[in-house]
mmCIF file of C-alpha atoms and ligand atoms in Angstrom:
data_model
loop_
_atom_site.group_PDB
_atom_site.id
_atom_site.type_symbol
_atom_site.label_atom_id
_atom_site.label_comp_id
_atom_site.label_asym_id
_atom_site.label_seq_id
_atom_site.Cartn_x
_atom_site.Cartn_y
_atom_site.Cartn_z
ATOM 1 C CA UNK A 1 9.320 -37.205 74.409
ATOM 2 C CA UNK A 2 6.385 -36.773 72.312
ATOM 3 C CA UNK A 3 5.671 -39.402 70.008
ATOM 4 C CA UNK A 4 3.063 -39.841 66.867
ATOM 5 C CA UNK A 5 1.329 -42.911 67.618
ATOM 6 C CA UNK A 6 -1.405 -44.576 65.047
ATOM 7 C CA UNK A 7 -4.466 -44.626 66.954
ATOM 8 C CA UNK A 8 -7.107 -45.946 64.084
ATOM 9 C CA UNK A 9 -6.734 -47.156 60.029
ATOM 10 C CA UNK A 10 -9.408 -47.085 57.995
ATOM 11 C CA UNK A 11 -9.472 -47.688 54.381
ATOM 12 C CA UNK A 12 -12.485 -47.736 52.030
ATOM 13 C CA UNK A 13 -12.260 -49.315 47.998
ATOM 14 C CA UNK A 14 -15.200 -48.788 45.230
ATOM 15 C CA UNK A 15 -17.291 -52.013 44.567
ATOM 16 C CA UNK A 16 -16.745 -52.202 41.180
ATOM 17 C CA UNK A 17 -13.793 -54.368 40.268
ATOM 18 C CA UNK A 18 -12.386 -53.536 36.435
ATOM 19 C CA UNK A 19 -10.329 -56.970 35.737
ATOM 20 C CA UNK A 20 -7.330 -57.748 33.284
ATOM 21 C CA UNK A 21 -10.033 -59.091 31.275
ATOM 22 C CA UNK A 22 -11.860 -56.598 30.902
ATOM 23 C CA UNK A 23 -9.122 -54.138 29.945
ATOM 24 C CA UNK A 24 -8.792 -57.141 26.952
ATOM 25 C CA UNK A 25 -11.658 -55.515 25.622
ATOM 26 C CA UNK A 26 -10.480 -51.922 25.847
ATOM 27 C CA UNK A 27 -6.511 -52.135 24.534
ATOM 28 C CA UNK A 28 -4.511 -54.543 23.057
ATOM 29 C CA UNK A 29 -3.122 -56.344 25.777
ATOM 30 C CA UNK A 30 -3.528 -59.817 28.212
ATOM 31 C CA UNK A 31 -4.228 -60.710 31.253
ATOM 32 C CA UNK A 32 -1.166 -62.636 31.015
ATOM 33 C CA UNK A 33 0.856 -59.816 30.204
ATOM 34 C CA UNK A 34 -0.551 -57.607 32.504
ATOM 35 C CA UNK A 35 0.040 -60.283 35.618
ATOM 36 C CA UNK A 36 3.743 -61.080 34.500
ATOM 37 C CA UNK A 37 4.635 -57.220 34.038
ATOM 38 C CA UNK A 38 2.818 -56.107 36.977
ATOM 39 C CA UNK A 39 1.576 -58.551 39.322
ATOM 40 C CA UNK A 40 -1.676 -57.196 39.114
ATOM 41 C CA UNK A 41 -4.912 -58.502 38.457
ATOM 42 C CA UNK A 42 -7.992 -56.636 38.797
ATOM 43 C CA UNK A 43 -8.553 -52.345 40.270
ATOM 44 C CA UNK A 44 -11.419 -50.644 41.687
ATOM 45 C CA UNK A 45 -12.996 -47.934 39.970
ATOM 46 C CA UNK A 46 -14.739 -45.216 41.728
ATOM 47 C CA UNK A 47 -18.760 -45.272 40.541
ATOM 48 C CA UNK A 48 -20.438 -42.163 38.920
ATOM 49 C CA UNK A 49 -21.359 -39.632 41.158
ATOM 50 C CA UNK A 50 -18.188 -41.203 43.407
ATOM 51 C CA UNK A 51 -15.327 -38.795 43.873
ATOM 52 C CA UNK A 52 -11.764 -38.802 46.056
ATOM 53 C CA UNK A 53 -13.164 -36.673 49.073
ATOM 54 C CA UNK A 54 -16.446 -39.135 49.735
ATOM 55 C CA UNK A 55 -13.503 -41.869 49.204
ATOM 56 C CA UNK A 56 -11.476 -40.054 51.933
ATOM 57 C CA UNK A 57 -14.453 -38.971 54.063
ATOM 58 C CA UNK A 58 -14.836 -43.113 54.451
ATOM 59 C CA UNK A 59 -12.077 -44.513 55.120
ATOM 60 C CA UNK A 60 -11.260 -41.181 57.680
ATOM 61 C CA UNK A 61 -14.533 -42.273 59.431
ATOM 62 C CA UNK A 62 -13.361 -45.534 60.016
ATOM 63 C CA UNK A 63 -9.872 -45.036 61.480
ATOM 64 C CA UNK A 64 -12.050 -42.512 63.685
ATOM 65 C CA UNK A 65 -14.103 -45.405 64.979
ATOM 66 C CA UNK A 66 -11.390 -47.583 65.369
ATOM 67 C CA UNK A 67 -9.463 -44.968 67.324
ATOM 68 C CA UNK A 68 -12.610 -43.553 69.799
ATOM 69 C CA UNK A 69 -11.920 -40.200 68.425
ATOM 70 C CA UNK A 70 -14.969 -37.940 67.152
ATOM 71 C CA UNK A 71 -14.235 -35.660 64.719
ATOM 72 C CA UNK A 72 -14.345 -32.960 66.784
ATOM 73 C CA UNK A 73 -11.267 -33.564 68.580
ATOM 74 C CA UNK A 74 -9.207 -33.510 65.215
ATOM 75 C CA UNK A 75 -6.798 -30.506 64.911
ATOM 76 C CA UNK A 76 -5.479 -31.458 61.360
ATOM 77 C CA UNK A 77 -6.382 -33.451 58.344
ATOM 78 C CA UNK A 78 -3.449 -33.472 55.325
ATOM 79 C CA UNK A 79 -4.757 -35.406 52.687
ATOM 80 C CA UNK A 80 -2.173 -36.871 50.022
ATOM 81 C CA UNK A 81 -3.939 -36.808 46.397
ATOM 82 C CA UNK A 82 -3.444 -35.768 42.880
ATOM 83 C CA UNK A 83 -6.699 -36.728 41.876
ATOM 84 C CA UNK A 84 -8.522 -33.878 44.288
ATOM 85 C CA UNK A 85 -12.185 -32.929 43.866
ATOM 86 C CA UNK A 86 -11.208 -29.680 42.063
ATOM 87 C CA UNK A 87 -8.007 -28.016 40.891
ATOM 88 C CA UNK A 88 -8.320 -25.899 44.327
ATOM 89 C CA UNK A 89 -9.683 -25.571 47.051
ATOM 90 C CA UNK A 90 -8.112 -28.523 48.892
ATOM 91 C CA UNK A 91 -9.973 -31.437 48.724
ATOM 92 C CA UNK A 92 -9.172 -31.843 52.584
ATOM 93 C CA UNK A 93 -11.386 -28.995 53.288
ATOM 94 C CA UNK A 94 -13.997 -31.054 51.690
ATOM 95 C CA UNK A 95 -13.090 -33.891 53.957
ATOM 96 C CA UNK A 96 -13.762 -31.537 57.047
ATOM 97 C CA UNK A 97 -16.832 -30.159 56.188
ATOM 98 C CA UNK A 98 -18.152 -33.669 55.643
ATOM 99 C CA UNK A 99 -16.454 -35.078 58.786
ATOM 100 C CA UNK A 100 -17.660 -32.149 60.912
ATOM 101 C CA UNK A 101 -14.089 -31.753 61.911
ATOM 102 C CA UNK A 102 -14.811 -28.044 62.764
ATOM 103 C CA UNK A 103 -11.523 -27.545 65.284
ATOM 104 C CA UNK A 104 -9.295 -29.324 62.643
ATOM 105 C CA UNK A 105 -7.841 -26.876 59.877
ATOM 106 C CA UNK A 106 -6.895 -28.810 56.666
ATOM 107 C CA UNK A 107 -4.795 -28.950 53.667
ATOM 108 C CA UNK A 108 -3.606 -31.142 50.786
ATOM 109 C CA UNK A 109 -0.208 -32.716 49.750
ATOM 110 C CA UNK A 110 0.809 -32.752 45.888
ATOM 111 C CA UNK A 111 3.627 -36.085 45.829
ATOM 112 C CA UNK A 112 1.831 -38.229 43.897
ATOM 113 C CA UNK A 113 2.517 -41.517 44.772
ATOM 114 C CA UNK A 114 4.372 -40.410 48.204
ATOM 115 C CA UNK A 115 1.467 -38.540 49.026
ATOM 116 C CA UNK A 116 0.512 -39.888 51.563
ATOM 117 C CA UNK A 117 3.974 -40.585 53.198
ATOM 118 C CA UNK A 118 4.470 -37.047 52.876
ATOM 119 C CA UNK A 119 1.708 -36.318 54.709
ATOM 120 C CA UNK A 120 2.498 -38.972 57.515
ATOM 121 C CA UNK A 121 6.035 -36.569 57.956
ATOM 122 C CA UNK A 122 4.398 -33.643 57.713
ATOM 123 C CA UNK A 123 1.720 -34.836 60.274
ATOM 124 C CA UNK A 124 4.662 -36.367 62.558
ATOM 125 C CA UNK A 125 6.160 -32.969 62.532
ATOM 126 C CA UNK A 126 3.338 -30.585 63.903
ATOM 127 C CA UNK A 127 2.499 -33.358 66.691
ATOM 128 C CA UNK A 128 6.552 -33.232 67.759
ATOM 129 C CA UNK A 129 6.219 -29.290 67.588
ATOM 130 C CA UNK A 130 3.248 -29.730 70.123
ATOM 131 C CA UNK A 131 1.310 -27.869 68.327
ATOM 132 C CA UNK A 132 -1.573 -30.440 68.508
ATOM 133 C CA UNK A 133 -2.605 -33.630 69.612
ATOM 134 C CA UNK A 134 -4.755 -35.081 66.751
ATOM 135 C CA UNK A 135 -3.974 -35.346 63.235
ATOM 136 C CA UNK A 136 -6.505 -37.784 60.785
ATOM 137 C CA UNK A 137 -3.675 -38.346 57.473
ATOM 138 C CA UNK A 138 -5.632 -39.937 54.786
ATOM 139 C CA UNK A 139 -4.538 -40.900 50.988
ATOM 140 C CA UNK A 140 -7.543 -40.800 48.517
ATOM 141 C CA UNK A 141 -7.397 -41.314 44.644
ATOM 142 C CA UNK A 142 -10.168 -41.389 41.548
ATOM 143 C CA UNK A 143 -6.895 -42.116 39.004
ATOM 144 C CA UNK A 144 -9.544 -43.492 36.901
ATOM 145 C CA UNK A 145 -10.030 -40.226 35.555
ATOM 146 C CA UNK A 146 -6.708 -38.837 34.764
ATOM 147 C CA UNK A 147 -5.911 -42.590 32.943
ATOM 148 C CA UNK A 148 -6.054 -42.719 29.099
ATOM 149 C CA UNK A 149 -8.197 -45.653 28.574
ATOM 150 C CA UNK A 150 -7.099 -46.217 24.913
ATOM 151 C CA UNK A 151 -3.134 -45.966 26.383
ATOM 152 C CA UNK A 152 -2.288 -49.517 27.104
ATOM 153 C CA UNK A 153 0.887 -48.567 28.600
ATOM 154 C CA UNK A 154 -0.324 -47.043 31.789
ATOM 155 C CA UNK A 155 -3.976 -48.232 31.720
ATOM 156 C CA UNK A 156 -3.435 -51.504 33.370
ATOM 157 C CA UNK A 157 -1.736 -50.239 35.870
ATOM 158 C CA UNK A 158 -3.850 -48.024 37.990
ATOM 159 C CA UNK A 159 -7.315 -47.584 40.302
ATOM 160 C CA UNK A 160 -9.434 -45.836 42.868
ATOM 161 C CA UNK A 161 -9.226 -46.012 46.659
ATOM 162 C CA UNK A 162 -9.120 -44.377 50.222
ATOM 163 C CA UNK A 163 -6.872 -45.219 53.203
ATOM 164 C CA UNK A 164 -6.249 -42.985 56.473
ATOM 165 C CA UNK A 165 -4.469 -43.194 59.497
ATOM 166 C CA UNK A 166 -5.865 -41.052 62.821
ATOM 167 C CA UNK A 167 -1.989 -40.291 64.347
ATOM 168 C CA UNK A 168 -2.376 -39.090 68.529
ATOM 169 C CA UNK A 169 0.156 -37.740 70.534
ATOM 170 C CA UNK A 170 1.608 -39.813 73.450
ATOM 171 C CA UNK A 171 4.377 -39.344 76.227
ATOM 172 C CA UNK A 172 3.513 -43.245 76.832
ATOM 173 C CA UNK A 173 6.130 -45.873 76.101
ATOM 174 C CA UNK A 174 8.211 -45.743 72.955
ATOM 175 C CA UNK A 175 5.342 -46.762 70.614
ATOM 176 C CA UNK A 176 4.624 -44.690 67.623
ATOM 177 C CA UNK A 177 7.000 -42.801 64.472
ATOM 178 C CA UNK A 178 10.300 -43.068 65.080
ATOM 179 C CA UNK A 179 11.324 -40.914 61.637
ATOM 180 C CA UNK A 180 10.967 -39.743 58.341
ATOM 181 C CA UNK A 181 12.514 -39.019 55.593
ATOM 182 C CA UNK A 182 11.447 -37.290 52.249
ATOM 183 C CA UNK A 183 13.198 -36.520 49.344
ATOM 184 C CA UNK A 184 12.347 -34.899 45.624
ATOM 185 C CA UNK A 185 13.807 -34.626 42.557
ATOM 186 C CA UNK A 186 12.449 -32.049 39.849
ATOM 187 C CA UNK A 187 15.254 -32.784 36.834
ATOM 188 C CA UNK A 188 13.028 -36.288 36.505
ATOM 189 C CA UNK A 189 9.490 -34.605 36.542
ATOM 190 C CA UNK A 190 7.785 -35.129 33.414
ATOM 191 C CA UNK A 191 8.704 -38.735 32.798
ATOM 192 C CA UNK A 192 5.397 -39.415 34.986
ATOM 193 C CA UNK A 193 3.124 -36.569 35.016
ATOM 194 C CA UNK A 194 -0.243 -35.081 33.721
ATOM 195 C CA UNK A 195 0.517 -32.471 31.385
ATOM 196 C CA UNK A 196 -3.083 -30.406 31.434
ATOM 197 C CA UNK A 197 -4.614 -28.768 32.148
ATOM 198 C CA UNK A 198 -3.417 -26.380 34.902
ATOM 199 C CA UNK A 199 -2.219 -23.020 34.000
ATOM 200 C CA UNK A 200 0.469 -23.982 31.748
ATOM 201 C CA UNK A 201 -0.894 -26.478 29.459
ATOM 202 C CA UNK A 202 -4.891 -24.845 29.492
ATOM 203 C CA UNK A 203 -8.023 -25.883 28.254
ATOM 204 C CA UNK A 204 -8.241 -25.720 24.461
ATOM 205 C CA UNK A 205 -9.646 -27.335 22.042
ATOM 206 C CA UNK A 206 -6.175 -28.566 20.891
ATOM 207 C CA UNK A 207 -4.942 -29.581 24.290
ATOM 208 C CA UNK A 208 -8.331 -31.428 24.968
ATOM 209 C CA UNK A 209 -7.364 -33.318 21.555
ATOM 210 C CA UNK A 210 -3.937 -34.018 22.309
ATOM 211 C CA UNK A 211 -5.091 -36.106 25.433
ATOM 212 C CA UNK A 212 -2.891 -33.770 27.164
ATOM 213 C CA UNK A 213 -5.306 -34.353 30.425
ATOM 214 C CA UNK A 214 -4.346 -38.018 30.768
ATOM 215 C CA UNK A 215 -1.423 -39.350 33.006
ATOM 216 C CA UNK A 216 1.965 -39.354 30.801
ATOM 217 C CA UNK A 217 4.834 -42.034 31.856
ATOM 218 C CA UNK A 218 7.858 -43.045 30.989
ATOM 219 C CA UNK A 219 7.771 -46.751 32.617
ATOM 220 C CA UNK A 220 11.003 -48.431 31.932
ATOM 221 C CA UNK A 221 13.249 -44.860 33.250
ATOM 222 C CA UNK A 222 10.213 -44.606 36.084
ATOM 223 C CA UNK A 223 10.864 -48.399 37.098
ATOM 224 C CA UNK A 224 14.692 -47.889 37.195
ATOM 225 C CA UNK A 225 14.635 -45.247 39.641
ATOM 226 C CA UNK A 226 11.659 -46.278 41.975
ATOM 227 C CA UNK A 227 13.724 -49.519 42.792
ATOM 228 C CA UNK A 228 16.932 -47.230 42.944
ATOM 229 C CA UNK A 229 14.786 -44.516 45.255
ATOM 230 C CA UNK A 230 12.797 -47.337 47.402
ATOM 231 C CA UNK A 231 16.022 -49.357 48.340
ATOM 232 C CA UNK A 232 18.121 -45.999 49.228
ATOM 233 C CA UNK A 233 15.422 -44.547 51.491
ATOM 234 C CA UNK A 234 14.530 -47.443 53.471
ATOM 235 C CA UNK A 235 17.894 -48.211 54.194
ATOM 236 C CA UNK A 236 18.313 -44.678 55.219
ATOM 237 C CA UNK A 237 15.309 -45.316 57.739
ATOM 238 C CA UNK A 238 16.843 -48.498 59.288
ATOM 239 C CA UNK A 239 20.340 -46.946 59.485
ATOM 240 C CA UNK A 240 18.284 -43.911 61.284
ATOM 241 C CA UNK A 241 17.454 -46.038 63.704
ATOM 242 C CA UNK A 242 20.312 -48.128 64.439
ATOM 243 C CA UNK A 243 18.434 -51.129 62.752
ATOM 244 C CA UNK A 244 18.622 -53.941 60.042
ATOM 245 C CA UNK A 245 16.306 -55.741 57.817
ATOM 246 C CA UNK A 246 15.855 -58.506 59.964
ATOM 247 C CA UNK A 247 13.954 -56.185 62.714
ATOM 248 C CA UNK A 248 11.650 -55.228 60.374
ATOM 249 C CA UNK A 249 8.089 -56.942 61.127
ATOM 250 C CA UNK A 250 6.480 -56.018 58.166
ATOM 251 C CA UNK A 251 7.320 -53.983 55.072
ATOM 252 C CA UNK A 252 4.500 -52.034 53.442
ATOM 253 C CA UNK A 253 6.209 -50.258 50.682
ATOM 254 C CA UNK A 254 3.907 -48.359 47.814
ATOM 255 C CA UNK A 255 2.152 -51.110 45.416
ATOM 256 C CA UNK A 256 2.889 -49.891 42.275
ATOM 257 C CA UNK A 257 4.291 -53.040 40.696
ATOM 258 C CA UNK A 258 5.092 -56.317 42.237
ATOM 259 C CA UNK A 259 8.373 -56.534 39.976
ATOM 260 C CA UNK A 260 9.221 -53.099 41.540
ATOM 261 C CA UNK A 261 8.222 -54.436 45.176
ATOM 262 C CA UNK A 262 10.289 -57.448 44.852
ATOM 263 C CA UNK A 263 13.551 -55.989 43.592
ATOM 264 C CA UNK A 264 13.120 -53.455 46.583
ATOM 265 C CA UNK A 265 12.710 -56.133 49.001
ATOM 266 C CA UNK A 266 15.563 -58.108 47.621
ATOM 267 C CA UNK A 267 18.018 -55.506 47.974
ATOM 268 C CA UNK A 268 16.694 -54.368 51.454
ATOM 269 C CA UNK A 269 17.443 -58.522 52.474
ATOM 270 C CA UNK A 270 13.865 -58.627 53.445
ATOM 271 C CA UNK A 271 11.976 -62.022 53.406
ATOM 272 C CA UNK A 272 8.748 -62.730 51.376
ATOM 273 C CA UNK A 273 6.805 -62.707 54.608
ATOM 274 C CA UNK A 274 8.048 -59.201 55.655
ATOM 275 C CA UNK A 275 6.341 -57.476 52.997
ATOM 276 C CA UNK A 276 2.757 -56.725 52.718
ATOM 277 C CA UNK A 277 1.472 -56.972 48.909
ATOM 278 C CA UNK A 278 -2.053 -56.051 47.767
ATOM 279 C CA UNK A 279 -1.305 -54.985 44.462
ATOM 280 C CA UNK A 280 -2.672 -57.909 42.129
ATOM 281 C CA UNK A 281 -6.502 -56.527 43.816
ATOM 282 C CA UNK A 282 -6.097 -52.670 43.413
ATOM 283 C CA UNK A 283 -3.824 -51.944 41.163
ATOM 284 C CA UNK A 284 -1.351 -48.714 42.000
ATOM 285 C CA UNK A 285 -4.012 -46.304 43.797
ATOM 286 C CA UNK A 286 -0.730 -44.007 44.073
ATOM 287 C CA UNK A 287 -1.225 -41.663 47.346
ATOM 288 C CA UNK A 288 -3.833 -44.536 48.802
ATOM 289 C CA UNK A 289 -1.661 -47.870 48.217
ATOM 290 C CA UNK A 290 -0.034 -47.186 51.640
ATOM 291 C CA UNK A 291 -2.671 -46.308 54.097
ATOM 292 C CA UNK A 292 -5.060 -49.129 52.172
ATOM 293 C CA UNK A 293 -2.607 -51.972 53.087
ATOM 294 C CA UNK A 294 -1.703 -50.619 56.209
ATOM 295 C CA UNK A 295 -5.530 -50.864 57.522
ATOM 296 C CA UNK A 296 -6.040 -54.369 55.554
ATOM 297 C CA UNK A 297 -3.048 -55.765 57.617
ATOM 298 C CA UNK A 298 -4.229 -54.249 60.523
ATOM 299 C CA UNK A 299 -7.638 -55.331 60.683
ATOM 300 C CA UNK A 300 -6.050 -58.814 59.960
ATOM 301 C CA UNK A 301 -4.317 -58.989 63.155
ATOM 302 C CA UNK A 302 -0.689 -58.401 61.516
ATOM 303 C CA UNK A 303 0.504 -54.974 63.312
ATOM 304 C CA UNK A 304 0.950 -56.013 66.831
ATOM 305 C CA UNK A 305 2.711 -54.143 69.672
ATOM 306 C CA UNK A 306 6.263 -53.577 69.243
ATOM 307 C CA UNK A 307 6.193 -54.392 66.077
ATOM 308 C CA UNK A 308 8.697 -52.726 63.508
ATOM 309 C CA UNK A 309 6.720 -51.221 60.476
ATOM 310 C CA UNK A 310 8.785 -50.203 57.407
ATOM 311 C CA UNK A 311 6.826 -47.730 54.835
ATOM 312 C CA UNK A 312 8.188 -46.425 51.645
ATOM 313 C CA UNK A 313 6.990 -44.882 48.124
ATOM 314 C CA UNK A 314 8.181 -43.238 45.221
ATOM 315 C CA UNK A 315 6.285 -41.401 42.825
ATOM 316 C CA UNK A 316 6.083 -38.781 40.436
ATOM 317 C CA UNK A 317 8.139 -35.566 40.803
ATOM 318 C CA UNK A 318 10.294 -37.816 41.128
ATOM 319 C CA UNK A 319 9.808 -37.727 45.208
ATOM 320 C CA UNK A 320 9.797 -40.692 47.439
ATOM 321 C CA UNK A 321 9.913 -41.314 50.711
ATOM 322 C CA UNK A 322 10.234 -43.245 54.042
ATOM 323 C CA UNK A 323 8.865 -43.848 57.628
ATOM 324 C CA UNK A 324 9.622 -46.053 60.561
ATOM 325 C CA UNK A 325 6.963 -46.892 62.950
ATOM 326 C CA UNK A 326 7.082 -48.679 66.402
ATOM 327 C CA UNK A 327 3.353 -50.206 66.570
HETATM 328 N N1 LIG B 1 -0.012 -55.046 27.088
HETATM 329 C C1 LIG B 1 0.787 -55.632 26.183
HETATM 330 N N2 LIG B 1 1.950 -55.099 25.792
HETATM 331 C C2 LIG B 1 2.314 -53.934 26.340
HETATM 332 C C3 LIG B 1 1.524 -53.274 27.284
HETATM 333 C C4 LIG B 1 0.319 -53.876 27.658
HETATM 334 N N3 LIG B 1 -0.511 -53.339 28.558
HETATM 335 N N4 LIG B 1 2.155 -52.150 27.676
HETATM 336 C C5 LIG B 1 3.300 -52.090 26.986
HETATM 337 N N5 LIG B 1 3.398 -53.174 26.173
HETATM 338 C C6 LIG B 1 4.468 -53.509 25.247
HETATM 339 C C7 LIG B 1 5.283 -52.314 24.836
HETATM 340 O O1 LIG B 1 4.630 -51.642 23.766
HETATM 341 C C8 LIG B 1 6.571 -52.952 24.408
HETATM 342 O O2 LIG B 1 6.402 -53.476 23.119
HETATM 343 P P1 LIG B 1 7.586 -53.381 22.047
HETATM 344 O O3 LIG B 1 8.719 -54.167 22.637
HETATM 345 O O4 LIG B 1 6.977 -53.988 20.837
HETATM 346 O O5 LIG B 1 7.877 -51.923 21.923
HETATM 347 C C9 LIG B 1 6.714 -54.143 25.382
HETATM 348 O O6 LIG B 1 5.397 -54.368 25.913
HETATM 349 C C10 LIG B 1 7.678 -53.914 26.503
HETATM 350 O O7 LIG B 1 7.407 -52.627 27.047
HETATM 351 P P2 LIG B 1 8.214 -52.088 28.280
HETATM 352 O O8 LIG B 1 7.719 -50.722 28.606
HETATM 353 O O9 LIG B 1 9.671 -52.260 28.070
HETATM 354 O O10 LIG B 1 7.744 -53.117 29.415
HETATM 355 P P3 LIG B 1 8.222 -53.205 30.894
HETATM 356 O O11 LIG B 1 8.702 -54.563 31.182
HETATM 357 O O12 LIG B 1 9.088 -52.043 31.270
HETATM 358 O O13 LIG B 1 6.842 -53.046 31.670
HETATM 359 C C11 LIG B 1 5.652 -51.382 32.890
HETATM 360 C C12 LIG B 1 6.095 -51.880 31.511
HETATM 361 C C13 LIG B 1 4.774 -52.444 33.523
HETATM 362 C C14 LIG B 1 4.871 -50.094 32.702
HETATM 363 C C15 LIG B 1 6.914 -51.153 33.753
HETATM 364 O O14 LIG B 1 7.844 -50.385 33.075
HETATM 365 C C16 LIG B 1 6.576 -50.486 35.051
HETATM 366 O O15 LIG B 1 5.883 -51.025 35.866
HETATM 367 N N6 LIG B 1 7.120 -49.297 35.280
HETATM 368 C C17 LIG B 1 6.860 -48.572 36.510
HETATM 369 C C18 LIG B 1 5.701 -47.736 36.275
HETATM 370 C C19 LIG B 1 4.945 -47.429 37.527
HETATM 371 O O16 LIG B 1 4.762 -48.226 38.407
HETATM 372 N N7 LIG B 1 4.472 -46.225 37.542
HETATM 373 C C20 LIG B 1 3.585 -45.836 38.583
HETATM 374 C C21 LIG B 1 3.905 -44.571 39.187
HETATM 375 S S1 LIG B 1 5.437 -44.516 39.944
HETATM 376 C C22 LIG B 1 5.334 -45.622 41.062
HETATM 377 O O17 LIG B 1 4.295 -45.802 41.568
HETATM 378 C C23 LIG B 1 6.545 -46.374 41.325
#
């Protein structure tokens, strides 16, 4: 049986930090606030002259040179991102032409925060098919500049960053994904959206005043249902596999929230030390929160052969999502 197996992470963050104190200075809000609602403590934000596909282009190049693999060899990037370089082409495209990944065609995924867990089933899929061997799935954001800075509500929560995963076929041992699962729900869709400006809500001098280019959420109805969403579909991955909480080595679910994370875990019967947080140092970076973590815990010597790896996110749309790795 063909299997997807993670090959190479790679993950790459701006340098400059934006901290609960200095969004004190922006809106009317406290770090104090901010850390009890959210868990989270300081974001990166992408530098001038910065944008999502030199973010991607980074953190691809890494899980490249962790994996051995040159870009040549790729046959498919899918890049996860609302925050793209332009409203079309793909940003991905972008990514290949930087990479030099001439063999590789390429194309973006539009989930929001399940982006990138998307893009892992999508990528899962066409390496099952056998239609190729190497697929480099990345998650990028630059939410910096879709967040209304003078919104306090969603401000705090958000920030730039880059994770990827290089996924390889392999007929070896029963290492790699062992399913996916992706759902969507469109009757929820503008509690958490960005209104303009595509080709409904365009350009105007009206619309630019309305601030109808800035993220728009709903986050008490948003938090309900991610927790609702997050518990359902990871269950649905360990009952997939004939499995329960306690094989699960590590949880790395989307950081949106640490509230949200903990009530998911609780439900699931996970343990504090199955799940991976790093939201209180980058925020939510939506499509990237996944891939970012996953590379941080692997580079600290946390994924380890065998090991059962539990992913799942939930974002706008509504869609969320799940996948169940054998490291
Ligand atoms: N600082 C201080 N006060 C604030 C702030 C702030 N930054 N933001 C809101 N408040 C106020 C509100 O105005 C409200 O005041 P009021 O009672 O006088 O009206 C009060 O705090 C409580 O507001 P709530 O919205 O009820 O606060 P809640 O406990 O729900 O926390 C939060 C808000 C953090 C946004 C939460 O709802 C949440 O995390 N939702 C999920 C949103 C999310 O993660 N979205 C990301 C995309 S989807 C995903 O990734 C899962």
């Amino acid at each position: 049986m063909i299997r997807a197996r993670i090959t190479g992470t790679g993950s790459y963050m701006p340098e400059q930090i934006r901290t609960n104190f200095d969004i004190e200075k922006m809106v009317d809000t406290t770090n104090d606030w901010i850390v009890a609602r959210t868990g989270i403590e300081e974001r990166r934000i992408a530098a001038e002259g910065e944008y999502t596909s030199d973010m991607a282009t980074r953190a691809a190049e890494r899980a490249l040179e962790m994996a051995g693999v040159s870009a040549s060899e790729i046959d498919l990037i899918v890049l996860g991102t609302i925050t793209g370089d332009y409203p079309w082409p793909a940003t991905a495209c972008i990514v290949q032409q930087n990479l030099g990944a001439n063999n590789a065609y390429a194309y973006d995924i539009s989930a929001a925060c399940t982006g990138f867990v998307y893009a892992l089933g999508c990528a899962n899929d066409f390496i099952q098919s056998g239609r190729g061997k190497k697929v480099l799935v990345i998650g990028a954001e630059t939410l910096s500049r879709i967040i209304d800075w003078t919104d306090r509500n969603t401000c705090v929560l958000f920030g730039d960053g880059a994770g990827a995963v290089l996924l390889e076929a392999s007929e070896d041992g029963d290492a790699g994904l062992l399913s996916s699962h992706m759902h969507s729900d469109g009757s929820y869709f503008d509690l958490l959206y960005q209104p303009g400006f595509g080709t409904r809500i365009m350009l105007s001098a009206e619309n630019y005043d309305n601030r109808s280019n800035y993220l728009k959420m709903q986050g008490n109805e948003v938090f309900k249902v991610a927790v609702r969403s997050l518990t359902s579909v990871s269950l649905e991955a360990l009952e997939a596999n004939g499995l329960s909480a306690s094989d699960v080595s590590l949880f790395i679910p989307h950081q949106a929230n640490k509230r949200i994370l903990e009530a998911t875990a609780k439900r699931i019967k996970l343990n504090d030390d199955q799940v991976y947080i790093n939201v209180h140092k980058y925020g939510n970076t939506s499509g990237a929160t996944i891939p970012v973590a996953m590379d941080e815990a692997n580079r600290a010597g946390m994924l380890n052969a065998g090991d059962i790896i539990l992913l799942s996110a939930f974002g706008g749309g509504f869609t969320w999502g799940s996948a169940l790795i054998r490291w």
